[in-house]
XYZ file of C-alpha atoms in Angstrom:
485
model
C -42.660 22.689 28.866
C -46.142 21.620 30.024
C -46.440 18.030 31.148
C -47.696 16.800 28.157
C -45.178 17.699 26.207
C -42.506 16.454 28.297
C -44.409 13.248 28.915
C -44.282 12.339 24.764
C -40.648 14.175 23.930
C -39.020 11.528 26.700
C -38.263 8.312 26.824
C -38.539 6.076 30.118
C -34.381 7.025 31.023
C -35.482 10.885 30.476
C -38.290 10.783 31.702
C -36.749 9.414 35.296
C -33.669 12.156 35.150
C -36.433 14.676 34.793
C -38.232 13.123 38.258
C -34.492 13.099 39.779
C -34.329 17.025 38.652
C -37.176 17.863 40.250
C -38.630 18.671 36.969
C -41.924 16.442 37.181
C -43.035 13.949 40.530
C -44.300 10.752 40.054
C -47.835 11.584 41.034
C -47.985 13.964 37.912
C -46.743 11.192 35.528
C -48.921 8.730 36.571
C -51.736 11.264 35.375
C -50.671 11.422 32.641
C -50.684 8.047 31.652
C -54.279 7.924 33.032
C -55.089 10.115 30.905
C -53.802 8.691 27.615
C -55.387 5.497 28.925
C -58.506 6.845 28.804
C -58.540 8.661 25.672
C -56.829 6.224 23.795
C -58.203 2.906 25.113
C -61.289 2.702 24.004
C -59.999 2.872 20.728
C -57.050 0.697 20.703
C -58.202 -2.142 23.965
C -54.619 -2.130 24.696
C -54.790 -1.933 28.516
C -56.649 -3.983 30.807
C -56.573 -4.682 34.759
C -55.513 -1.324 35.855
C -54.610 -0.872 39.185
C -54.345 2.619 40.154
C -54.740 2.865 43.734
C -51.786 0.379 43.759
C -49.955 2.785 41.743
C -50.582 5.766 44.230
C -49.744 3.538 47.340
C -46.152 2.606 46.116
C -45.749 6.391 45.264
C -47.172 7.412 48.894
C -45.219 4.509 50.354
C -41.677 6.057 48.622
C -40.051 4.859 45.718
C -36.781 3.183 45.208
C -33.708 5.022 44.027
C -33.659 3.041 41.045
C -32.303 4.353 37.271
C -36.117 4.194 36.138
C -37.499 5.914 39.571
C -41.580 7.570 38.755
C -42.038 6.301 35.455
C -45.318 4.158 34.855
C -44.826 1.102 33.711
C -47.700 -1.548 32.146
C -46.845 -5.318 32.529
C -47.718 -7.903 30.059
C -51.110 -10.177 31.080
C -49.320 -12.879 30.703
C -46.282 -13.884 33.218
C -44.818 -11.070 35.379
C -46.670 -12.629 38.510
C -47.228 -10.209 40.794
C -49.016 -10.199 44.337
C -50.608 -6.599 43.638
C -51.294 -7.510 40.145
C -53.654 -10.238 39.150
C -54.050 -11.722 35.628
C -56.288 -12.993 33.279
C -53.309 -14.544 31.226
C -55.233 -13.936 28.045
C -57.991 -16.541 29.088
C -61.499 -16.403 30.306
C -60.271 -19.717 31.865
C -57.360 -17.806 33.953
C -59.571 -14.684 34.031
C -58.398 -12.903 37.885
C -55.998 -14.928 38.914
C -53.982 -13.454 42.108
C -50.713 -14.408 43.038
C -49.278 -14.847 46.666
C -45.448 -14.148 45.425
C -43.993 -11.716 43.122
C -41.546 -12.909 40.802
C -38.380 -12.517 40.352
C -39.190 -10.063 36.796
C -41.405 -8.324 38.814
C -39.374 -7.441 42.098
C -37.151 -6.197 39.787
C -38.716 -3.596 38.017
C -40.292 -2.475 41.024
C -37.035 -1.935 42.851
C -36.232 0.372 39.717
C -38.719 2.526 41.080
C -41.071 1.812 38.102
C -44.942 2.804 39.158
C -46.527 -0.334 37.496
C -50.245 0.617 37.322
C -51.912 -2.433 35.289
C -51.100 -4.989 32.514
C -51.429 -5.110 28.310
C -53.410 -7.490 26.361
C -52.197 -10.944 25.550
C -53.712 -13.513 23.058
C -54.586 -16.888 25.046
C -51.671 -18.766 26.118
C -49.385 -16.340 24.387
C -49.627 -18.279 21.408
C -49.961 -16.229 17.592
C -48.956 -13.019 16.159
C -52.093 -11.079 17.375
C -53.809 -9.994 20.222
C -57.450 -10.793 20.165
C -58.044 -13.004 23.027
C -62.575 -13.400 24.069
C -61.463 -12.388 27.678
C -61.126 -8.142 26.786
C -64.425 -8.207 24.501
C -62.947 -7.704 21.377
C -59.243 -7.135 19.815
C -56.127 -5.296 20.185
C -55.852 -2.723 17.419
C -52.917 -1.163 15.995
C -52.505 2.962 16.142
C -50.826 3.062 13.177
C -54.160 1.569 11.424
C -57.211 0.165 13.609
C -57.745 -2.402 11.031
C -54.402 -4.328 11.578
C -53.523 -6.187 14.268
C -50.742 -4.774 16.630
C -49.001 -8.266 16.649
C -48.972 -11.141 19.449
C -48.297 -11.882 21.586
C -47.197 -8.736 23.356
C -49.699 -6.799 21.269
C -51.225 -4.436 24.170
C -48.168 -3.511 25.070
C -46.618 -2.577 21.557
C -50.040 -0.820 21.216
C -49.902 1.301 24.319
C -46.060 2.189 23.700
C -46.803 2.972 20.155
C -49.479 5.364 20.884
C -47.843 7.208 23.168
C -49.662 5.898 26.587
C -46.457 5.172 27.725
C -42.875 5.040 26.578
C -42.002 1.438 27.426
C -43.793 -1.742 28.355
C -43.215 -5.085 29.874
C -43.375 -7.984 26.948
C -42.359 -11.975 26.879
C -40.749 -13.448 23.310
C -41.688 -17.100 22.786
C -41.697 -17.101 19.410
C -40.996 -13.827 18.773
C -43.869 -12.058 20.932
C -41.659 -9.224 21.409
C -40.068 -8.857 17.853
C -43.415 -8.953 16.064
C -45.318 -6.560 17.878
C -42.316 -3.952 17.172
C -42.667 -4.958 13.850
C -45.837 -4.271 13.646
C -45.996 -0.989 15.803
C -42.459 0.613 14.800
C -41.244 0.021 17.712
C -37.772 -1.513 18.883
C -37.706 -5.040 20.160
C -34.638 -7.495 21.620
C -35.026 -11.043 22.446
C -31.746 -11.582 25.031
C -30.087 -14.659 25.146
C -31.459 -17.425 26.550
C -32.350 -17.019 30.367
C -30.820 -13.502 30.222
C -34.080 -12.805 32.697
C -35.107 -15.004 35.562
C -38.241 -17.060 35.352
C -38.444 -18.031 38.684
C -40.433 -18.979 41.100
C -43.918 -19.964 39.134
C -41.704 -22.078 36.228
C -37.883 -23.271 35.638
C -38.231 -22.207 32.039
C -40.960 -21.345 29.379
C -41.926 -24.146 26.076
C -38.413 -25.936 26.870
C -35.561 -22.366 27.416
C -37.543 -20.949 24.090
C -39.447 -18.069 25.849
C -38.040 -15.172 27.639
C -39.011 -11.826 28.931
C -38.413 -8.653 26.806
C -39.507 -4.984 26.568
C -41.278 -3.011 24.026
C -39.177 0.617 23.491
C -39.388 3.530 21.392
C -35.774 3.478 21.948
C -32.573 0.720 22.361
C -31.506 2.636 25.487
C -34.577 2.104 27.080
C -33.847 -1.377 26.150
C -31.017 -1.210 27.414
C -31.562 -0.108 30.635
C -34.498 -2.534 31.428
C -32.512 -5.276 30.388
C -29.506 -4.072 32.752
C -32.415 -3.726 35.149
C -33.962 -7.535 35.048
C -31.046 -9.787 33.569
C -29.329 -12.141 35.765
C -30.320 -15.600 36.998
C -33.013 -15.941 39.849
C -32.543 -18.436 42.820
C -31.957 -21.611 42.202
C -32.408 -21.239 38.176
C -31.771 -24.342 36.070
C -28.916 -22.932 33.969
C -27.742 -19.161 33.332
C -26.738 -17.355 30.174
C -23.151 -16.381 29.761
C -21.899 -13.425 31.761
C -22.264 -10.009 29.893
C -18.666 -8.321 29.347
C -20.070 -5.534 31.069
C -24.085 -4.469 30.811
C -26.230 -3.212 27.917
C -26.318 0.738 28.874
C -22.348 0.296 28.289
C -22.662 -1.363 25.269
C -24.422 1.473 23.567
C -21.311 2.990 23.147
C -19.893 0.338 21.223
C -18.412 0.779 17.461
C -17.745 -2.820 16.136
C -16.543 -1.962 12.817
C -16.251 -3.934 10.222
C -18.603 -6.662 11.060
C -19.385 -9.619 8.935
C -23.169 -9.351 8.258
C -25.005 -12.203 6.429
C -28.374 -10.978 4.814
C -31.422 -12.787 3.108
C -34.312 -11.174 1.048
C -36.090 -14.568 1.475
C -37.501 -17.370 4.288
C -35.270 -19.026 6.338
C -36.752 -21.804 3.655
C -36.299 -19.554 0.735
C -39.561 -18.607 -0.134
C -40.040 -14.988 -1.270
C -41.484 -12.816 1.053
C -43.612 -9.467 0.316
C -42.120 -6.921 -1.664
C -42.372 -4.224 1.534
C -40.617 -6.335 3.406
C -38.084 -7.333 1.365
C -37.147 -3.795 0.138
C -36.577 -3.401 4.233
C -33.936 -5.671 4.147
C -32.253 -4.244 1.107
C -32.331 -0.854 2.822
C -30.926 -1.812 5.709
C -28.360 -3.497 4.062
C -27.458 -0.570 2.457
C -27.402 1.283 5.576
C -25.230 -1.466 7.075
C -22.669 -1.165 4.227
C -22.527 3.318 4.194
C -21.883 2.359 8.341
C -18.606 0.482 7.256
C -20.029 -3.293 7.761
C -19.355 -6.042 4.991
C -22.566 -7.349 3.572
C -22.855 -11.065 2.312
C -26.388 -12.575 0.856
C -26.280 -15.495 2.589
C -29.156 -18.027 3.800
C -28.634 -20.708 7.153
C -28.923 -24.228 5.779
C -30.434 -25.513 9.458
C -33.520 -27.220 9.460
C -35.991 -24.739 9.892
C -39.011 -26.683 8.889
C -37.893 -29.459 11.400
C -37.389 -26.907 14.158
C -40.810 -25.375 13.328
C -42.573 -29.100 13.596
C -40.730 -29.424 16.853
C -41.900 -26.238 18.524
C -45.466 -26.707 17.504
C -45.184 -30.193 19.584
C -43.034 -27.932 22.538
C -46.059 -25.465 22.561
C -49.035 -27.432 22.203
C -47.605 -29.746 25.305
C -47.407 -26.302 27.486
C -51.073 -25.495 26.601
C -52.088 -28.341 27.582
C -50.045 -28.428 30.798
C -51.256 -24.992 31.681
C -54.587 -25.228 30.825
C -55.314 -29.011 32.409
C -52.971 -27.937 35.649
C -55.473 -24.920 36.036
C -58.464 -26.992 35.979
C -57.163 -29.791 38.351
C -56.471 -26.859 40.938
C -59.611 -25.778 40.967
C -61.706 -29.304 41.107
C -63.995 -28.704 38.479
C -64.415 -29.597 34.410
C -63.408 -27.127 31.930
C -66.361 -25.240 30.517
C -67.327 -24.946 26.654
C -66.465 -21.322 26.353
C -63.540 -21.131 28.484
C -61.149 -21.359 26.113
C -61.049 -20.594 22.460
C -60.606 -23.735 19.807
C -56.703 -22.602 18.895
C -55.754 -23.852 22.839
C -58.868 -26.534 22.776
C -57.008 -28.157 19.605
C -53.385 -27.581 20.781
C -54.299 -29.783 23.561
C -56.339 -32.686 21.546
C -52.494 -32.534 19.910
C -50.920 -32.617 22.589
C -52.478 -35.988 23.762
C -51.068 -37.481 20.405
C -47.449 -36.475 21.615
C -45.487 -38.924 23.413
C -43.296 -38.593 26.137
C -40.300 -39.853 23.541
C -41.920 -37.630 21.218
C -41.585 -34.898 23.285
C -38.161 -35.074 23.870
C -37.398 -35.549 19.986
C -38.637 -32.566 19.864
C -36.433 -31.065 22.694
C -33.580 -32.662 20.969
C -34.820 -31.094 17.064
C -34.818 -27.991 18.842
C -31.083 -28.034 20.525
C -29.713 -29.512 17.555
C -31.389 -26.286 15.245
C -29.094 -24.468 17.754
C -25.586 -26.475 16.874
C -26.622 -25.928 13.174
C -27.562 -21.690 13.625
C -24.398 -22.045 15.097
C -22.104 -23.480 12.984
C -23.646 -20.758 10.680
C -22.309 -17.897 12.391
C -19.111 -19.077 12.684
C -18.058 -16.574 10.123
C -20.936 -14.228 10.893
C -21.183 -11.585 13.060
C -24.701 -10.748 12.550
C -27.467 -11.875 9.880
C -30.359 -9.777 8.768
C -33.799 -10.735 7.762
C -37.292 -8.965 7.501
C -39.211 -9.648 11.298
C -42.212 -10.490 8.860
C -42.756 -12.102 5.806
C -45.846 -9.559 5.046
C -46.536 -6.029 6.710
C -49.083 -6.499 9.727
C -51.889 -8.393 8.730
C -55.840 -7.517 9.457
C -57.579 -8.249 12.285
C -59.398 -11.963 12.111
C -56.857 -13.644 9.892
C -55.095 -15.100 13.027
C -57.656 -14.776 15.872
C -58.236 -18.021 17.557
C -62.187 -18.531 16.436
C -62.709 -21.898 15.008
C -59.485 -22.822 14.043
C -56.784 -25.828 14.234
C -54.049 -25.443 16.187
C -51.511 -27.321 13.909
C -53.160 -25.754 10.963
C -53.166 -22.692 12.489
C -49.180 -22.772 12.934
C -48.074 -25.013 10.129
C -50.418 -24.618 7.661
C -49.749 -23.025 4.169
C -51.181 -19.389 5.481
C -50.611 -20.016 9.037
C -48.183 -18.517 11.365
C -45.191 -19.631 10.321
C -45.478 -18.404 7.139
C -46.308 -15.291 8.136
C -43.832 -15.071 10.460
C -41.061 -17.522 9.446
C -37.769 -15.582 11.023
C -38.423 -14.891 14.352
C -38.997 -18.419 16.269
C -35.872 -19.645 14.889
C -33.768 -17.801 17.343
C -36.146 -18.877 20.349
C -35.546 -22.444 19.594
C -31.298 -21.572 19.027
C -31.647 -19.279 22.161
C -29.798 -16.107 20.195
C -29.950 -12.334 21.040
C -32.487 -11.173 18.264
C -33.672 -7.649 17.583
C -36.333 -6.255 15.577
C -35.681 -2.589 14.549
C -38.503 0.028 13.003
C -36.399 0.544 9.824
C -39.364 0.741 6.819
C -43.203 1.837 6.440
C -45.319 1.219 3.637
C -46.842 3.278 1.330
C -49.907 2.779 3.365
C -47.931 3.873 6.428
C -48.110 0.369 7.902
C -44.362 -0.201 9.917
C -42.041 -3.206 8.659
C -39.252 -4.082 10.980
C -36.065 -5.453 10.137
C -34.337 -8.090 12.187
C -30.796 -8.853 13.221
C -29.466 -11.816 15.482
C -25.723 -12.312 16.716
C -24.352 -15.102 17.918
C -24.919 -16.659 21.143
C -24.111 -14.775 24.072
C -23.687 -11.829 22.152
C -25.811 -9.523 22.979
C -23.742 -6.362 23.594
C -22.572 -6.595 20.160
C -26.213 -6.554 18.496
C -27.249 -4.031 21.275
C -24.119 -2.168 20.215
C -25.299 -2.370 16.299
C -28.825 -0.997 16.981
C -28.099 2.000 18.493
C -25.422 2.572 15.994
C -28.971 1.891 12.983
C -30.613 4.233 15.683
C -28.068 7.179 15.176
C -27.923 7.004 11.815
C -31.539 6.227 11.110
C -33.561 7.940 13.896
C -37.465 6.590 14.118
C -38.393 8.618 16.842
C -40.196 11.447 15.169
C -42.380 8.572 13.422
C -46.249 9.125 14.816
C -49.108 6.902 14.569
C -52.387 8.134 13.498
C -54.200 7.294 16.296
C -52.034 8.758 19.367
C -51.827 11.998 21.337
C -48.429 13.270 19.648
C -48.442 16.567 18.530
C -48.133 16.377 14.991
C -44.880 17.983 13.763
């Protein structure tokens, strides 16, 4: 098998037992994904700050004997501080920013032996279901159809994994920055628990304990195995999530049978959603049922609206912190075409917000959590669509000329495009979004679960079960270097 081929028939765990065989070095994999990066690229502006002479020093330097040891690796622009690794955090504003400490995400996918080699593209901010931020010259497009958008925030990095520039990628889930991109790119995408993954040192938590690291995978134990990787609490972390029975890779092997699995075909609210996307859910619920689960339609009565209203007032106040902290560090005023009007307006919001008003709105978003709660009480799981539509075209939620609170609340704004996957940010739930359904145009639709608190190994558990059963892995974008089969 020429390297090629064995580069695009493996995932990230195969692709490391093949480097511990002997089978491949590191050197030749990190060509590899060179090379996809510069045929593919161009096209899709997926990739952006590459550093390979990094890459080649930490292979010269010798790898750690970690479960992911030679495989590149691509971290989100946005977090993941890293010393060898600067940022432009999806802003002109933060455009080559250097760090003088790794963090704690960071040191530990390096001591996997991952050969990080550059970062994906971010929207500014991380806020919106897109990726097409002024600071890469134009925006992220989606392989499975250039007109689309790849989904945001972790759009570069659903792009790259999607195309086949690498099998995994480094993403962050605020609002459901990891879950829509898979969505979007048939890809597989799990939100952990609440402070699974460490967040330390640069910030105690991200938009109040809502945001979280994440991974975008063309397979759950690649997931898995990043997650068993990064989870755990960093030093001197504000709170922790509850101890794992044992790790993700284990719970792959789980066969919870029968579970109790609430579904909807609507919102959260109850609106309808597309047709695609709702003939997703009533597959999968089928599936779910032949697998020996008991299917309920049933919809959470917690105030989702509120909740939403809330974390606009969360994530407006972070803009603003981020964007005013970086211009008092560096003495000056900001600039007219430093940022884009989406984070101008969030913080002209944001100065409306009161301190009391902020934390009604950190109390709205706890007390969403009690409700979701109280709803899975006799729920093991519930499943949704990730999105209300199929991936929508590029420039319907760029962030030229546009309102922030319009652009999130309003009646075609974000949240109605995307009205599922925020809720479990604000209740702090494991939340997956799984590459179930494709449209007759060939666009991917995701489906998304969520467990309980806390329970991650039992949704991990349930998507690799969907996995066996319903294999996506032989699914190829258009624009990729698969062979076509």
């Amino acid at each position: 098998m020429d390297i090629s081929d064995l580069y695009e028939s493996s995932d990230a765990v195969a692709l490391a037992e093949h480097v511990h065989k002997g089978d491949v070095r590191p050197g030749e994999l990190l060509d590899e994904a060179l090379r996809r990066v510069e045929v593919l690229n161009p096209r899709l502006n997926a990739v952006t700050l590459l550093r390979e002479g990094v890459a080649r020093r930490l292979i010269e330097e010798g790898l750690p004997e970690g479960p992911l040891k030679g495989v590149p690796f691509l971290l989100k622009d946005l977090g993941a501080e890293a010393i060898d690794f600067p940022s432009n955090n999806g802003s002109k504003l933060f455009a080559g920013t250097h760090y003088g400490q790794d963090s704690a995400i960071y040191a530990r996918l390096r001591s996997a032996g991952l050969v990080t080699f550059g970062r994906t593209t971010s929207p500014e901010g991380g806020v919106g279901p897109t990726t097409e931020s002024a600071v890469y010259g134009g925006p992220t497009r989606n392989p499975w159809n250039l007109d689309h958008t790849p989904g945001g925030s972790s759009g570069g990095a659903a792009a790259a994994v999607a195309a086949g520039i690498l099998p995994a990628a480094h993403g962050s889930d605020g609002g459901g920055s990891v879950r829509i991109p898979a969505s979007s790119c048939g890809l597989f995408g799990f939100k952990a628990t609440r402070a699974r993954t460490p967040d330390g040192p640069y910030v105690g938590e991200g938009w109040a304990g809502m945001a979280i690291d994440g991974f975008l995978t063309r397979s759950v134990r690649d997931t898995a195995v990043l997650l068993d990787i990064t989870q755990g609490p960093d030093l001197g972390a504000p709170y922790v999530a509850p101890p794992l029975e044992d790790s993700y890779r284990a719970a792959l092997e789980r066969r919870d049978s029968p579970l109790h699995i609430a579904f909807t075909t609507t919102t959260l609210t109850g609106e309808p959603i597309a047709p695609e996307c709702r003939v997703a859910v009533e597959e999968a619920a089928r599936l779910l049922e032949s697998l020996g689960h008991r299917l309920e339609e049933k919809r959470p009565t917690a105030d989702t609206s509120g909740m939403m209203a809330a974390w606009t007032k969360i994530v407006g106040c972070g803009t603003a912190l981020s964007v005013e902290s970086a211009v008092r560090r560096r003495g000056r005023p900001l600039g007219d075409d430093e940022i884009e009007s989406v984070a101008r307006t969030a913080i002209d919001y944001a100065r409306t917000v009161s301190g009391a008003d902020y934390l009604e709105a950190i109390n709205k978003v706890h007390a969403y959590g009690r409700e979701m709660a109280a709803f899975f009480q006799p729920y093991d799981i519930l499943l949704t669509a990730t999105l209300a539509e199929p991936p929508a075209k590029l420039g319907r939620f760029d962030h030229v000329g546009k309102d922030y609170v319009d652009y999130r609340m309003g009646r075609d704004g974000v949240f109605a495009y995307s009205p599922f996957t925020a809720a479990f940010n604000a209740s702090g739930q494991p939340a997956a979004s799984l590459p179930l359904h494709w449209t007759e145009a060939g666009l991917p639709v995701g489906v998304h679960l969520a467990a309980a608190f806390g329970r991650d190994e039992l949704l991990i558990g349930l998507c690799a079960r969907i996995e066996e059963a319903a294999p996506w892995a032989g699914r190829r974008p258009p624009v990729s270097l698969f062979r076509k089969s």
